[in-house]
mmCIF file of C-alpha atoms and ligand atoms in Angstrom:
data_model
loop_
_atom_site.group_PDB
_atom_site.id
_atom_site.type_symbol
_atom_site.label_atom_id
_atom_site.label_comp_id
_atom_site.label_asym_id
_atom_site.label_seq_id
_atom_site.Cartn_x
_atom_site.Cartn_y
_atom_site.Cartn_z
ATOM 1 C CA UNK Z 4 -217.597 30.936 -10.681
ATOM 2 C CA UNK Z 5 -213.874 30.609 -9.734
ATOM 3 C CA UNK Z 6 -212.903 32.788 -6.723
ATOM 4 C CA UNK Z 7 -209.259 33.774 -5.881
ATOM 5 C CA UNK Z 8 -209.164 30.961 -3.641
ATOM 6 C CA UNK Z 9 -211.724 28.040 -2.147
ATOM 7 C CA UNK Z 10 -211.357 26.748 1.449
ATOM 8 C CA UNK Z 11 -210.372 23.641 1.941
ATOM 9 C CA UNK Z 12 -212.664 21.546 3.849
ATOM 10 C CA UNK Z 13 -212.464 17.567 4.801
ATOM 11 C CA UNK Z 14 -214.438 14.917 4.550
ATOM 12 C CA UNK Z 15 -217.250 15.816 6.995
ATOM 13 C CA UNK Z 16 -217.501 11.857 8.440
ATOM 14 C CA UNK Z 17 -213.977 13.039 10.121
ATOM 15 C CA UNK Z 18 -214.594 16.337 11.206
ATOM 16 C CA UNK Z 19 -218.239 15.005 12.819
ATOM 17 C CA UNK Z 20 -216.282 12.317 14.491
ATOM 18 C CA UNK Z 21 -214.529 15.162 16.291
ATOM 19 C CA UNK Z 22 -218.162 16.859 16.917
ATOM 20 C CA UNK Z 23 -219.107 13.531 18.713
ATOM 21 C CA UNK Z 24 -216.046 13.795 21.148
ATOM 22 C CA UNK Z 25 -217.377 17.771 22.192
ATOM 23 C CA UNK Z 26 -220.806 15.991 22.618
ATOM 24 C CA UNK Z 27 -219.565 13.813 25.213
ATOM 25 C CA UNK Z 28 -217.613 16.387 27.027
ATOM 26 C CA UNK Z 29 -219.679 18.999 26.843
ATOM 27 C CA UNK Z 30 -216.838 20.948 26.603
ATOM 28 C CA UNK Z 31 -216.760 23.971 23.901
ATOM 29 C CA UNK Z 32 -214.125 26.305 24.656
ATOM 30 C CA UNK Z 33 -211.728 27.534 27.524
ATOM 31 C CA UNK Z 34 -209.089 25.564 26.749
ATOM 32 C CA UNK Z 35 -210.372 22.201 25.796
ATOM 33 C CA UNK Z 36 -208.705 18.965 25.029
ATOM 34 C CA UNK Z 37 -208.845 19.756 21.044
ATOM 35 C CA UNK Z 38 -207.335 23.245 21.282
ATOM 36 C CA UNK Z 39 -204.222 21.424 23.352
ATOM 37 C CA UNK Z 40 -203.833 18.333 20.956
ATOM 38 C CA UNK Z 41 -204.178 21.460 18.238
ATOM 39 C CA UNK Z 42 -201.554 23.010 19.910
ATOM 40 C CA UNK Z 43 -199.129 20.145 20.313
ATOM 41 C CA UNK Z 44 -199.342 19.305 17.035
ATOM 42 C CA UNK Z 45 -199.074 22.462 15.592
ATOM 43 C CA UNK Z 46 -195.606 23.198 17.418
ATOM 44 C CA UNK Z 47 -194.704 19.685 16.637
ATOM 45 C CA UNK Z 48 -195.673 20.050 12.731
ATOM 46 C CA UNK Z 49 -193.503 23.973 13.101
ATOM 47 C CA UNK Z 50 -190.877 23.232 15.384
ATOM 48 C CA UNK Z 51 -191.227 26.307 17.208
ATOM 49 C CA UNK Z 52 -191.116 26.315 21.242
ATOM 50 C CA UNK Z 53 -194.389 27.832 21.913
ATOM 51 C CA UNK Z 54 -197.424 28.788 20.258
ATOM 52 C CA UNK Z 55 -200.966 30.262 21.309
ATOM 53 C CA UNK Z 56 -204.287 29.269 19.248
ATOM 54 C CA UNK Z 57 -206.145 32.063 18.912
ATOM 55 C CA UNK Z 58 -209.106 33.083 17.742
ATOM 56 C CA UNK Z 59 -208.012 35.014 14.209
ATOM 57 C CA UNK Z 60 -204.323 36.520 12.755
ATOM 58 C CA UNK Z 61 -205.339 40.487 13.824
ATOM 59 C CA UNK Z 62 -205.961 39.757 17.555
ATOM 60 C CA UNK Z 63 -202.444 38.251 18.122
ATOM 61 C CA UNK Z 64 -200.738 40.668 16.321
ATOM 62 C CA UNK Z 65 -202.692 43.180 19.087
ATOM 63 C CA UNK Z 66 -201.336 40.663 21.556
ATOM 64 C CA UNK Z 67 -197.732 41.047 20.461
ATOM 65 C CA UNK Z 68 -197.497 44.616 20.674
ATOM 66 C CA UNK Z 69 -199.287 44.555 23.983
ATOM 67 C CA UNK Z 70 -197.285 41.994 25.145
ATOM 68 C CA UNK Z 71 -194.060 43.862 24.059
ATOM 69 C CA UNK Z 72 -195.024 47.048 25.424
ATOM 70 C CA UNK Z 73 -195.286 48.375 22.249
ATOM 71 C CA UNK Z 74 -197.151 51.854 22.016
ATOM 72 C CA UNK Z 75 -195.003 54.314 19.986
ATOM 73 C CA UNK Z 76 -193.600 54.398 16.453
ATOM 74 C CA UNK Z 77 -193.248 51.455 14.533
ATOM 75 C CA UNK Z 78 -191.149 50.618 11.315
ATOM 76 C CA UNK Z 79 -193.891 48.622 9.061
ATOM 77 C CA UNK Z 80 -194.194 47.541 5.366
ATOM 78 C CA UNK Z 81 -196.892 49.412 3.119
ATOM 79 C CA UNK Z 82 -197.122 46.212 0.874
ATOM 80 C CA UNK Z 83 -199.692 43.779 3.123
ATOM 81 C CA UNK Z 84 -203.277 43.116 4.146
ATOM 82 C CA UNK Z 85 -204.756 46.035 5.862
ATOM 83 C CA UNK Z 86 -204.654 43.892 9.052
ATOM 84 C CA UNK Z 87 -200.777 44.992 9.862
ATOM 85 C CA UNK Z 88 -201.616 48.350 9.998
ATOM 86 C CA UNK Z 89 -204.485 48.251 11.548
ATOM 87 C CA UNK Z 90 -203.193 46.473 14.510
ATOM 88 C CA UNK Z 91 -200.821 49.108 14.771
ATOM 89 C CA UNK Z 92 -203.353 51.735 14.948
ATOM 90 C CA UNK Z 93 -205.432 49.885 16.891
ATOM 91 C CA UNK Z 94 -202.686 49.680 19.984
ATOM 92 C CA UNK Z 95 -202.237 53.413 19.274
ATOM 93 C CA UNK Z 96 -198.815 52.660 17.820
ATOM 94 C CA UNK Z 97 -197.112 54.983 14.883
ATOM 95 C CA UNK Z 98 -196.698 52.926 11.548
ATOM 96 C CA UNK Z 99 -193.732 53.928 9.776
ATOM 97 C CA UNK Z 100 -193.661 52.850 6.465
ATOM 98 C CA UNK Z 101 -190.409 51.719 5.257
ATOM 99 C CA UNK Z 102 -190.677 51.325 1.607
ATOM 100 C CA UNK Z 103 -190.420 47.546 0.184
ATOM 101 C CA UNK Z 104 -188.041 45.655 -2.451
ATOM 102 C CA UNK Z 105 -189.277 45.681 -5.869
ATOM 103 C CA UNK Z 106 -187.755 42.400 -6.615
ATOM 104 C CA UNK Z 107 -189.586 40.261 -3.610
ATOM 105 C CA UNK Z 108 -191.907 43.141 -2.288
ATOM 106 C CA UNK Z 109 -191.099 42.249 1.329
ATOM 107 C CA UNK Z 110 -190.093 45.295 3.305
ATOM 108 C CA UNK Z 111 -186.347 46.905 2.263
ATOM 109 C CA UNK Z 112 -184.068 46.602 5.387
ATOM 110 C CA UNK Z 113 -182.195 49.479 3.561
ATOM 111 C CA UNK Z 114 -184.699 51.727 4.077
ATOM 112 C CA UNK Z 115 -185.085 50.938 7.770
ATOM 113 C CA UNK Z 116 -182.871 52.776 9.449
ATOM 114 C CA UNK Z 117 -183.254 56.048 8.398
ATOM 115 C CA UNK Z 118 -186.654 56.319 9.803
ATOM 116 C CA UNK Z 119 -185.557 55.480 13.292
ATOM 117 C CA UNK Z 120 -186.297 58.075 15.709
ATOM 118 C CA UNK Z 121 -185.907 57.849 19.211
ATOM 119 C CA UNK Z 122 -189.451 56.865 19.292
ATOM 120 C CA UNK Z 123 -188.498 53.693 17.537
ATOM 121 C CA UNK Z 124 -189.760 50.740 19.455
ATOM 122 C CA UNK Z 125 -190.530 47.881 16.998
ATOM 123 C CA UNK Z 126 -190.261 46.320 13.393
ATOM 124 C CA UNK Z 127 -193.406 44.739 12.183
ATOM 125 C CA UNK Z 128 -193.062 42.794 8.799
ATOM 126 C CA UNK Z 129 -195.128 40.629 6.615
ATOM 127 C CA UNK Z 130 -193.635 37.882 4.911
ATOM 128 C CA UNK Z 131 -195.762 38.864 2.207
ATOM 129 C CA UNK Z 132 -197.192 35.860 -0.416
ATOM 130 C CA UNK Z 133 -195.625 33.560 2.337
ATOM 131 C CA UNK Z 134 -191.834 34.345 1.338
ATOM 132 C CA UNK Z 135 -189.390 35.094 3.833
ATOM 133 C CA UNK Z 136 -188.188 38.725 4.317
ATOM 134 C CA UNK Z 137 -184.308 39.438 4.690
ATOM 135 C CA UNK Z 138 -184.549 37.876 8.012
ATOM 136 C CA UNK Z 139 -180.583 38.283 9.029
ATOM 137 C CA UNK Z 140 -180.636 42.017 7.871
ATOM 138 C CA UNK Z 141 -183.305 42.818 9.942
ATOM 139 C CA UNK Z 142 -183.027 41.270 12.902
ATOM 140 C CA UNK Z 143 -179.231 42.588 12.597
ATOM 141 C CA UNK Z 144 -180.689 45.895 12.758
ATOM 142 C CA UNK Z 145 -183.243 45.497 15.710
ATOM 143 C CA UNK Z 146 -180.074 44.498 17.476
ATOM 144 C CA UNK Z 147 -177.920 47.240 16.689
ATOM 145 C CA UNK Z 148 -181.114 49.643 17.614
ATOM 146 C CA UNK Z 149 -182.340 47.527 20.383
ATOM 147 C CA UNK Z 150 -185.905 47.005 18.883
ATOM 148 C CA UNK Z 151 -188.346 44.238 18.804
ATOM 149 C CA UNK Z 152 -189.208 42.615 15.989
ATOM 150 C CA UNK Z 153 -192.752 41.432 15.247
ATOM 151 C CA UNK Z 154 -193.576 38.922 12.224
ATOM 152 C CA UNK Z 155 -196.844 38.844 10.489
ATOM 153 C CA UNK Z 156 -196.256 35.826 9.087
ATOM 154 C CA UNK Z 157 -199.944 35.591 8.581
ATOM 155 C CA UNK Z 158 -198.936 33.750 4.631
ATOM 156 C CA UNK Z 159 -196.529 31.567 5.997
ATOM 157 C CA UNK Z 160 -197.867 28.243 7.493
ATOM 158 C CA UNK Z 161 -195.939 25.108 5.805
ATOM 159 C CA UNK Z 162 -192.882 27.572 4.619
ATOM 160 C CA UNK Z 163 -189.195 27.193 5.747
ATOM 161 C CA UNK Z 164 -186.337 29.356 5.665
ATOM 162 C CA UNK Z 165 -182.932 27.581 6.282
ATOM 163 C CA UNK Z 166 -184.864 24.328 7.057
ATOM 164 C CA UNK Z 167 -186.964 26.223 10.178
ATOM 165 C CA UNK Z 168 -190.502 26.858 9.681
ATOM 166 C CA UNK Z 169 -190.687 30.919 9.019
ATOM 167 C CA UNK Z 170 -193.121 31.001 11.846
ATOM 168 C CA UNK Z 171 -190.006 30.593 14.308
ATOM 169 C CA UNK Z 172 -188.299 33.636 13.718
ATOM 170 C CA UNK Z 173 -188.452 37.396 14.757
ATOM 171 C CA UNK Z 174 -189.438 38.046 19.134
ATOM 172 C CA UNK Z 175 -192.993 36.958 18.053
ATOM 173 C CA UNK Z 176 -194.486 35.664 14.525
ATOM 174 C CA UNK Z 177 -198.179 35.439 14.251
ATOM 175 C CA UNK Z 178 -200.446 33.414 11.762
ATOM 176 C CA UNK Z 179 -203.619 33.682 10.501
ATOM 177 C CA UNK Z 180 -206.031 30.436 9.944
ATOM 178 C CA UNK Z 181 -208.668 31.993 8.105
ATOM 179 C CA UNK Z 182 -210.599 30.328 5.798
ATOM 180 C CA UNK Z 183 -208.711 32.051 2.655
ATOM 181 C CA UNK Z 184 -205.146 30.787 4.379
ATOM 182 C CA UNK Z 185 -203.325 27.573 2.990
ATOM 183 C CA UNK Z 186 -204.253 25.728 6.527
ATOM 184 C CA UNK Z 187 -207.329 26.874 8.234
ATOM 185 C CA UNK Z 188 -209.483 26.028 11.391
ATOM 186 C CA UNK Z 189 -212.387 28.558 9.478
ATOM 187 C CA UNK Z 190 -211.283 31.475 12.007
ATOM 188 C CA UNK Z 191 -208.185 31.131 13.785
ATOM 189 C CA UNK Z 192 -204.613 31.879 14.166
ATOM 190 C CA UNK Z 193 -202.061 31.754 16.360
ATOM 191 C CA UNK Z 194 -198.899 33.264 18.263
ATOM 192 C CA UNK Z 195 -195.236 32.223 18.704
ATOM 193 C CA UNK Z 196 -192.334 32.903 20.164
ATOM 194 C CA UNK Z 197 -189.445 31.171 21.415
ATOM 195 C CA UNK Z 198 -189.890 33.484 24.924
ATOM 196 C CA UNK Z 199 -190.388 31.402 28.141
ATOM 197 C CA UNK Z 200 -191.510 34.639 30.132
ATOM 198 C CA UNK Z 201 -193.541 36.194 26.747
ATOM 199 C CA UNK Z 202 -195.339 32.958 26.312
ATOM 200 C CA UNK Z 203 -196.671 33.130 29.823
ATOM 201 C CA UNK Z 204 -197.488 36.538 29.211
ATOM 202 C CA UNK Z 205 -199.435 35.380 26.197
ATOM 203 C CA UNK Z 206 -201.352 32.352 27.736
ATOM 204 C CA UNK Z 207 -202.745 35.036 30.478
ATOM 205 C CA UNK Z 208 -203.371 37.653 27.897
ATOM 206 C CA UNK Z 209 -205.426 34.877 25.828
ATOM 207 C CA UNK Z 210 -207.895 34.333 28.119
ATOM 208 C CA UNK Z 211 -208.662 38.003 30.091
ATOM 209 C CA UNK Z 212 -205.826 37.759 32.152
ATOM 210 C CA UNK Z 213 -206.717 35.200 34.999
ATOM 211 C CA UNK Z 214 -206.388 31.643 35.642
ATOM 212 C CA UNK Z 215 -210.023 30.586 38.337
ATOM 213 C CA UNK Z 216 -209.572 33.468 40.963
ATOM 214 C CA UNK Z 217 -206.515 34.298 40.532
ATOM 215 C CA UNK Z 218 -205.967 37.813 38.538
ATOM 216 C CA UNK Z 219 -202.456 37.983 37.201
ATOM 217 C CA UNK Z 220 -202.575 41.191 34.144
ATOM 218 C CA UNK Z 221 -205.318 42.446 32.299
ATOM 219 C CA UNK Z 222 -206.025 40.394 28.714
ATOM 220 C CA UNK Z 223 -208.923 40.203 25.800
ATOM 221 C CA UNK Z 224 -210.853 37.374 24.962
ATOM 222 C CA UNK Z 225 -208.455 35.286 22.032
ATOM 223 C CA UNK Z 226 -209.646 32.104 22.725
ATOM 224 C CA UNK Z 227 -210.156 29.663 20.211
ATOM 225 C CA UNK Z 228 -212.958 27.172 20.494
ATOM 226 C CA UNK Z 229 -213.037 22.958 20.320
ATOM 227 C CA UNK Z 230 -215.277 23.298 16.896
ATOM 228 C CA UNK Z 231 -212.391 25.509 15.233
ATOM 229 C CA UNK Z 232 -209.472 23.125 16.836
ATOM 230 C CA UNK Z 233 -211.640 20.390 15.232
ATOM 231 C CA UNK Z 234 -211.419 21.800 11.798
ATOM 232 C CA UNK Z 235 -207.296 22.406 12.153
ATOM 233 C CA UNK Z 236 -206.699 18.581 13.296
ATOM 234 C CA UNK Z 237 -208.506 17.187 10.386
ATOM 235 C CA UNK Z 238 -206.445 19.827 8.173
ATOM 236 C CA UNK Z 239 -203.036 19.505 9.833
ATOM 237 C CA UNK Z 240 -202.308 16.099 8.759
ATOM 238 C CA UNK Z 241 -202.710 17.021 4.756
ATOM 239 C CA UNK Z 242 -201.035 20.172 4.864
ATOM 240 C CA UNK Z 243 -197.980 18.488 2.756
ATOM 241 C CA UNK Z 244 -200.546 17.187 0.007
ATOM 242 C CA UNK Z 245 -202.362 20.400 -0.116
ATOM 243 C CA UNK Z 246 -199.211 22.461 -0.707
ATOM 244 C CA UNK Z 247 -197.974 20.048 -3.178
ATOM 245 C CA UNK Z 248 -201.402 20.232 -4.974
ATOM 246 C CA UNK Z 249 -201.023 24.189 -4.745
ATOM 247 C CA UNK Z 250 -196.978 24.035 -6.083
ATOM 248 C CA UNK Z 251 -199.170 22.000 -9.314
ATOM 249 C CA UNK Z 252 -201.566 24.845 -10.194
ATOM 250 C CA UNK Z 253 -197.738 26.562 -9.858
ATOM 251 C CA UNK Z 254 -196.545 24.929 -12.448
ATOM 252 C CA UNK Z 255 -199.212 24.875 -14.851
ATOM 253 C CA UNK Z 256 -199.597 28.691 -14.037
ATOM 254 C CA UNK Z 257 -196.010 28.827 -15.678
ATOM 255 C CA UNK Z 258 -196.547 27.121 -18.197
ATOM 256 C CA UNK Z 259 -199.867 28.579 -19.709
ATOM 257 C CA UNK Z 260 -199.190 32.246 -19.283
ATOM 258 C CA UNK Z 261 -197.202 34.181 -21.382
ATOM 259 C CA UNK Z 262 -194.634 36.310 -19.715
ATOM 260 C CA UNK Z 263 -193.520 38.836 -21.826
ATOM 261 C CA UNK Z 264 -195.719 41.072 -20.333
ATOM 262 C CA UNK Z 265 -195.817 40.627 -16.935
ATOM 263 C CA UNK Z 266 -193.382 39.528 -14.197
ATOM 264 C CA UNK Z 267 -193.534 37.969 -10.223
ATOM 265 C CA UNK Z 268 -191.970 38.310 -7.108
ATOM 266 C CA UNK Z 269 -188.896 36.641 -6.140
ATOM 267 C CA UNK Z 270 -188.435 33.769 -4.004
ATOM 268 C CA UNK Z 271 -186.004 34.757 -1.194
ATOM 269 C CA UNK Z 272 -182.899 32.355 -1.405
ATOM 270 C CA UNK Z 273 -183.173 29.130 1.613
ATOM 271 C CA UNK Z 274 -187.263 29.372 1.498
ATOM 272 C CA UNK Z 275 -188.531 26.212 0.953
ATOM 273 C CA UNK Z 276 -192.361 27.538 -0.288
ATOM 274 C CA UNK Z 277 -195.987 27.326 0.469
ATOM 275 C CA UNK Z 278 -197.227 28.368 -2.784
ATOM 276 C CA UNK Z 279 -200.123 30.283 -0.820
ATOM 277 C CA UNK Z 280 -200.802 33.063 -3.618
ATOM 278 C CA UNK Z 281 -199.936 33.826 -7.235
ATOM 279 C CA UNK Z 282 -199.600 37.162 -7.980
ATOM 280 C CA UNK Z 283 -198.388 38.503 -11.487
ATOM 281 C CA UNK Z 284 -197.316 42.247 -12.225
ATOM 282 C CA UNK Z 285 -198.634 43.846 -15.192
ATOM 283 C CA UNK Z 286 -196.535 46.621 -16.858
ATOM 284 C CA UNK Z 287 -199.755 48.978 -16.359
ATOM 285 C CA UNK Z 288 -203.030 49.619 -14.037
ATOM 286 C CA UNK Z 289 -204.462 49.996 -17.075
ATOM 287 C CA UNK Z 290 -203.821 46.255 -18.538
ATOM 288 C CA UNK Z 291 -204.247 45.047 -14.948
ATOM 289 C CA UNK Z 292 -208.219 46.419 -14.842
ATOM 290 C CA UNK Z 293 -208.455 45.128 -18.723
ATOM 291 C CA UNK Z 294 -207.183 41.309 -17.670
ATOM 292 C CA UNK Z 295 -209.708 41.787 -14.698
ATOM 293 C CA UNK Z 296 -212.607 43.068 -16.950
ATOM 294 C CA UNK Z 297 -211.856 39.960 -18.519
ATOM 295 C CA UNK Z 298 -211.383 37.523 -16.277
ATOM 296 C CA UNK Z 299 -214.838 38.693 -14.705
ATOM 297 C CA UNK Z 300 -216.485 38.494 -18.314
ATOM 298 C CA UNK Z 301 -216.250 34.950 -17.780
ATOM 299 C CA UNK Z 302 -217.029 34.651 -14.136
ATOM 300 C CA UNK Z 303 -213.334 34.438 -12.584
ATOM 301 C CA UNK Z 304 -212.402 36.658 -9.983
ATOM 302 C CA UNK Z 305 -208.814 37.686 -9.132
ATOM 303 C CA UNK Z 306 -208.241 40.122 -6.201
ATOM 304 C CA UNK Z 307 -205.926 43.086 -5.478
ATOM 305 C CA UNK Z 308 -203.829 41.376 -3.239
ATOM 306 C CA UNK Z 309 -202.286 44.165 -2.123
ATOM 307 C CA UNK Z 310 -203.863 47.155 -3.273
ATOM 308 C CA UNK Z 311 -203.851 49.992 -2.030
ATOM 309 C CA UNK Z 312 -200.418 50.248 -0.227
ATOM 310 C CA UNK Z 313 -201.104 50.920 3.318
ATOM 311 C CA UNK Z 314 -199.125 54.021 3.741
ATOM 312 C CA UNK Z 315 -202.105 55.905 1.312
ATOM 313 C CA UNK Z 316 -204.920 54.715 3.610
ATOM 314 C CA UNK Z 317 -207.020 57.482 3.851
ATOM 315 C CA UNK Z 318 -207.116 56.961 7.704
ATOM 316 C CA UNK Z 319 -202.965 56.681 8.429
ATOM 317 C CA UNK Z 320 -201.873 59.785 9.104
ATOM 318 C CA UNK Z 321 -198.586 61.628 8.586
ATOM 319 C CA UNK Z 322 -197.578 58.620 6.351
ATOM 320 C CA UNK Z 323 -194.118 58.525 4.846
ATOM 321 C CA UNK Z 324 -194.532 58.164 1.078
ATOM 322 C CA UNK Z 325 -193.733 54.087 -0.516
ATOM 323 C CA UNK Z 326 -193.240 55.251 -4.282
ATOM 324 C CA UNK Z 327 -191.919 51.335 -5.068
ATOM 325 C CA UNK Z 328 -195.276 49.714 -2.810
ATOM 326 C CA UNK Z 329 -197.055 52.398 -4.211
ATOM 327 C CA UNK Z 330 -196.686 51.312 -7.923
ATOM 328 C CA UNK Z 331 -196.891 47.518 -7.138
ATOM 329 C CA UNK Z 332 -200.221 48.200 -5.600
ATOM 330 C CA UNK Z 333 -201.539 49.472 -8.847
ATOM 331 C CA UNK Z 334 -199.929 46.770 -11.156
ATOM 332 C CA UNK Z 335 -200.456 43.465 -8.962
ATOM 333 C CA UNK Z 336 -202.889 40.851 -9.261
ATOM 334 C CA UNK Z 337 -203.681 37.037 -7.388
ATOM 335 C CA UNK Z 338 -204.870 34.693 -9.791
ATOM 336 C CA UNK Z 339 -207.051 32.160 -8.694
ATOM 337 C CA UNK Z 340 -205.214 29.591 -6.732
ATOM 338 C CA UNK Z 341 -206.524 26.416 -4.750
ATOM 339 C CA UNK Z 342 -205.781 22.505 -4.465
ATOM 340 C CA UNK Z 343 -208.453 21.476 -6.528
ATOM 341 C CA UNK Z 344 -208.396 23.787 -9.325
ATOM 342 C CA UNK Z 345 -208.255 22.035 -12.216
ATOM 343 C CA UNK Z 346 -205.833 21.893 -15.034
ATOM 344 C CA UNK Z 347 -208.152 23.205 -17.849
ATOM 345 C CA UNK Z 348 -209.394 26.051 -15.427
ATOM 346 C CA UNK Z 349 -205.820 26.877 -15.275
ATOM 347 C CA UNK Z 350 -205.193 27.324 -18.725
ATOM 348 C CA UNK Z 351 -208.116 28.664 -19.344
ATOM 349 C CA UNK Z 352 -207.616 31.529 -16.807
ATOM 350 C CA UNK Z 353 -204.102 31.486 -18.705
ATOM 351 C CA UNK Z 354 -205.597 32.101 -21.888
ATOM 352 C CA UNK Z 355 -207.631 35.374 -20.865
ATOM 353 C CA UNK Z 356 -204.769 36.957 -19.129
ATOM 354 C CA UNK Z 357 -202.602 36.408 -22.915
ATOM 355 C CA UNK Z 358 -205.206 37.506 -24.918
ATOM 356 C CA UNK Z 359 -206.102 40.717 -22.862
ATOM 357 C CA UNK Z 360 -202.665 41.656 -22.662
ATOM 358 C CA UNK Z 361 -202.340 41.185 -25.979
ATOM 359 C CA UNK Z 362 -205.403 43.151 -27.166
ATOM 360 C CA UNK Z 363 -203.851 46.269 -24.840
ATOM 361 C CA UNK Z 364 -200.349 45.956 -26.257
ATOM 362 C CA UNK Z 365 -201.803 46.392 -30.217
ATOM 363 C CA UNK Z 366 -201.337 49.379 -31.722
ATOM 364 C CA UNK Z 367 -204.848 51.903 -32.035
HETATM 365 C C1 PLP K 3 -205.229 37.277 6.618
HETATM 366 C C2 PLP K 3 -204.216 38.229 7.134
HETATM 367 C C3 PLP K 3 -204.303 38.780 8.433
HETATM 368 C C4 PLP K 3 -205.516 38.665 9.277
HETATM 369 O O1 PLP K 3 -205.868 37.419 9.637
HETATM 370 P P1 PLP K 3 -207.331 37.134 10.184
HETATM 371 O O2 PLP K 3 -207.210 35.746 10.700
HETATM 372 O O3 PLP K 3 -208.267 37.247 9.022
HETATM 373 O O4 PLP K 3 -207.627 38.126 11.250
HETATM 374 C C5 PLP K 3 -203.253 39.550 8.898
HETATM 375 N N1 PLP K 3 -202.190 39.819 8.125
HETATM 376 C C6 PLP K 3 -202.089 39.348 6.872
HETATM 377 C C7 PLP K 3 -200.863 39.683 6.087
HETATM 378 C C8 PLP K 3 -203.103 38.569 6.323
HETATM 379 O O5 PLP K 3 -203.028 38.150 5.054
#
C-alpha cells in the first residue's frame, strides 16, 4: 500500500541512545534538557528569535489568539486543514473567510479588506502546501487596519522567503510536527515570534501559567515531552537531505505525468521550497474521483488535501461564500509524496493518473 505520505523515522540505535540519556535523568517532561537543546537548535536551524515546543500545531495556534487577545472576528482562508478554523472557533473567534488566489491558493489580500468590520481583530493565514502567502500585501494591510497577523505556517518547516525561514514572519507563525509533516517529533509543534514581551507570555501560557509557586496568568498544558524532543533532534540534522529527497519525487512527478489535463499551484516568487505536498488540479470532480477510483484499484491512496473548503463546514456559521476555494476543493488532489518513494512507484502512480484521465476525456 502507498499512503499519501510515510513518516520519517531514524535509525532506532540513535533515537534509543537519546532514550538512555531520559533513563539516567529520570526526567520526562517539564521542560527537560532535550526540549531546550530542541529548542536551540530549532531557532538556530530557522533563524527566528524565539520559539515554543509544543505539544501539536492546533494548541499554539489557540495560544496565539489567546495570547493576542484575540476573541472577535477574524479574516481567515477557506483553503487549509480544518485545524485553522477550528482554532478559531475554538477561542470563540469569528472566521471570516476571505476567498483565496486561484493561481497559488493562498488567501487573496484583495479580498481582505472589504470584510473588515470594526470587529476586525486579526488575519490568520496558511501558507498552504508550504508556499509563502503575499506576505508584504498583507502585513501592509494589518498595518493600515491595525490588526494582528497570525501564520499557520503549519506546511512550512525548511521553506524560505527572501532568504528567512517563512516561520519568521507575521506577529506569531506556528508549526505543526506531526507525523504527516516534512520534520516531525511524532506529535509536536511549535510557536514563534520575534516578541520579547509575547514570548514570555507564551513560555507561561505553555505550561498552566506558573513558574514553582509563583502564579503569573492562567495557561493550558502545551508541553512537549523529552521522548518527542528526542525524535526532532535525530530528525533536525537531515532535514536538508530529506527535502532534497522530496524535491526528487518532484521531479520525477513532472516528468511522468501528463499535464494537459491538469494543472498546480504556483510557487510564490523569493520561496526557496520544502516540497511538503504535491497536489494536482483536475479540470473536473468527476475525473478527480475516477483517478482516485483508480489509484485505490491498485492500493495507492491520495487524499483531499483540502477538501471541503472551510467556509462550507457544516458547523461555521454565517460563512461568507469562497466560490474560487470552493471549486479547488472539489478538483484538488495530493499524490503520494515521501523521501523514500521510489522512482518506479512514481511513475507508476504517474501512469494511472494518464490513463484515467484519459479514459474520462474519450468520447461515449
Ligand atoms: C497539520 C496541520 C495543523 C495541525 O497540526 P497538528 O500538529 O496535527 O495539531 C494545523 N494547520 C495545518 C494547515 C495543518 O496542515
Amino acid at each position: 500500500m502507498i499512503n499519501v505520505t510515510k513518516s520519517y523515522l531514524p535509525d532506532l540505535e540513535e533515537y534509543t541512545n537519546y532514550l538512555k540519556g531520559i533513563w539516567e535523568r529520570v526526567h520526562l517532561t517539564n521542560d527537560g534538557p532535550l526540549l531546550r537543546e530542541l529548542e536551540s537548535q530549532m531557532k538556530e536551524f530557522l533563524g527566528v528569535k524565539h520559539l515554543k515546543f509544543c505539544t501539536n500545531g492546533t494548541i499554539v495556534l489557540q495560544m496565539a489568539l489567546k495570547a493576542l487577545d484575540i476573541t472577535k472576528e477574524v479574516i481567515t482562508t477557506p483553503f487549509s486543514y480544518v485545524a485553522t478554523t477550528n482554532a478559531l472557533l475554538w477561542e470563540g473567534c469569528t472566521p471570516v473567510f476571505a476567498d483565496i488566489n486561484p493561481d497559488d491558493f493562498n488567501v487573496d489580500p484583495d479580498k481582505i479588506e472589504a470584510l473588515i468590520t470594526e470587529n476586525t481583530q486579526a488575519i490568520m493565514a496558511t501558507h498552504v502546501y508550504g508556499n509563502a502567502c503575499q506576505i508584504e500585501k498583507i502585513q501592509a494591510i494589518a498595518d493600515k487596519h491595525n490588526l494582528k497577523v497570525i501564520y499557520d505556517a503549519a506546511h512550512t518547516f525548511g521553506a524560505s522567503y527572501n532568504g528567512q525561514s517563512i516561520l519568521s514572519y507575521g506577529d506569531v507563525s506556528t508549526c505543526s510536527f506531526h507525523a504527516t509533516k516534512v520534520f516531525h517529533t511524532v506529535e509536536g509543534g511549535c510557536i514563534v515570534t520575534n516578541d520579547d514581551a509575547l514570548a514570555e507570555k507564551l513560555h507561561f501560557y505553555r505550561s498552566f501559567g506558573h513558574r514553582n509557586d509563583d502564579y503569573y496568568s492562567i495557561g493550558i498544558n502545551a508541553k512537549n515531552s523529552e521522548f518527542h524532543a528526542a525524535m526532532g533532534l535525530c530528525l533536525l540534522p537531515k532535514v536538508g537531505d530529506l527535502i532534497a529527497a522530496r524535491k526528487q519525487v518532484f521531479e520525477w512527478y513532472a516528468t511522468y505525468l501528463n499535464f494537459d489535463k491538469i494543472t498546480r499551484p504556483s510557487l510564490t516568487p523569493g520561496v526557496d521550497y520544502n516540497y511538503a505536498y504535491y497536489p494536482i488540479v483536475f479540470d473536473s470532480e468527476a475525473a478527480l474521483l475516477r483517478v482516485m477510483d483508480a489509484l485505490k484499484a491498485q492500493e495507492i491512496l491520495p487524499r483531499r488535501y483540502f477538501y471541503p473548503s472551510l467556509n462550507t463546514l457544516h458547523f461555521v456559521k454565517d460563512a461568507q461564500s469562497c466560490p474560487i476555494s470552493e471549486d479547488i476543493a472539489l478538483r484538488v488532489l495530493c499524490l503520494p509524496l515521501y523521501p523514500d518513494l521510489p522512482k518506479s512507484d512514481v511513475e507508476r502512480i504517474a501512469a494511472i493518473v494518464n490513463e484515467a484521465i484519459a479514459i474520462e476525456s474519450e468520447p461515449v
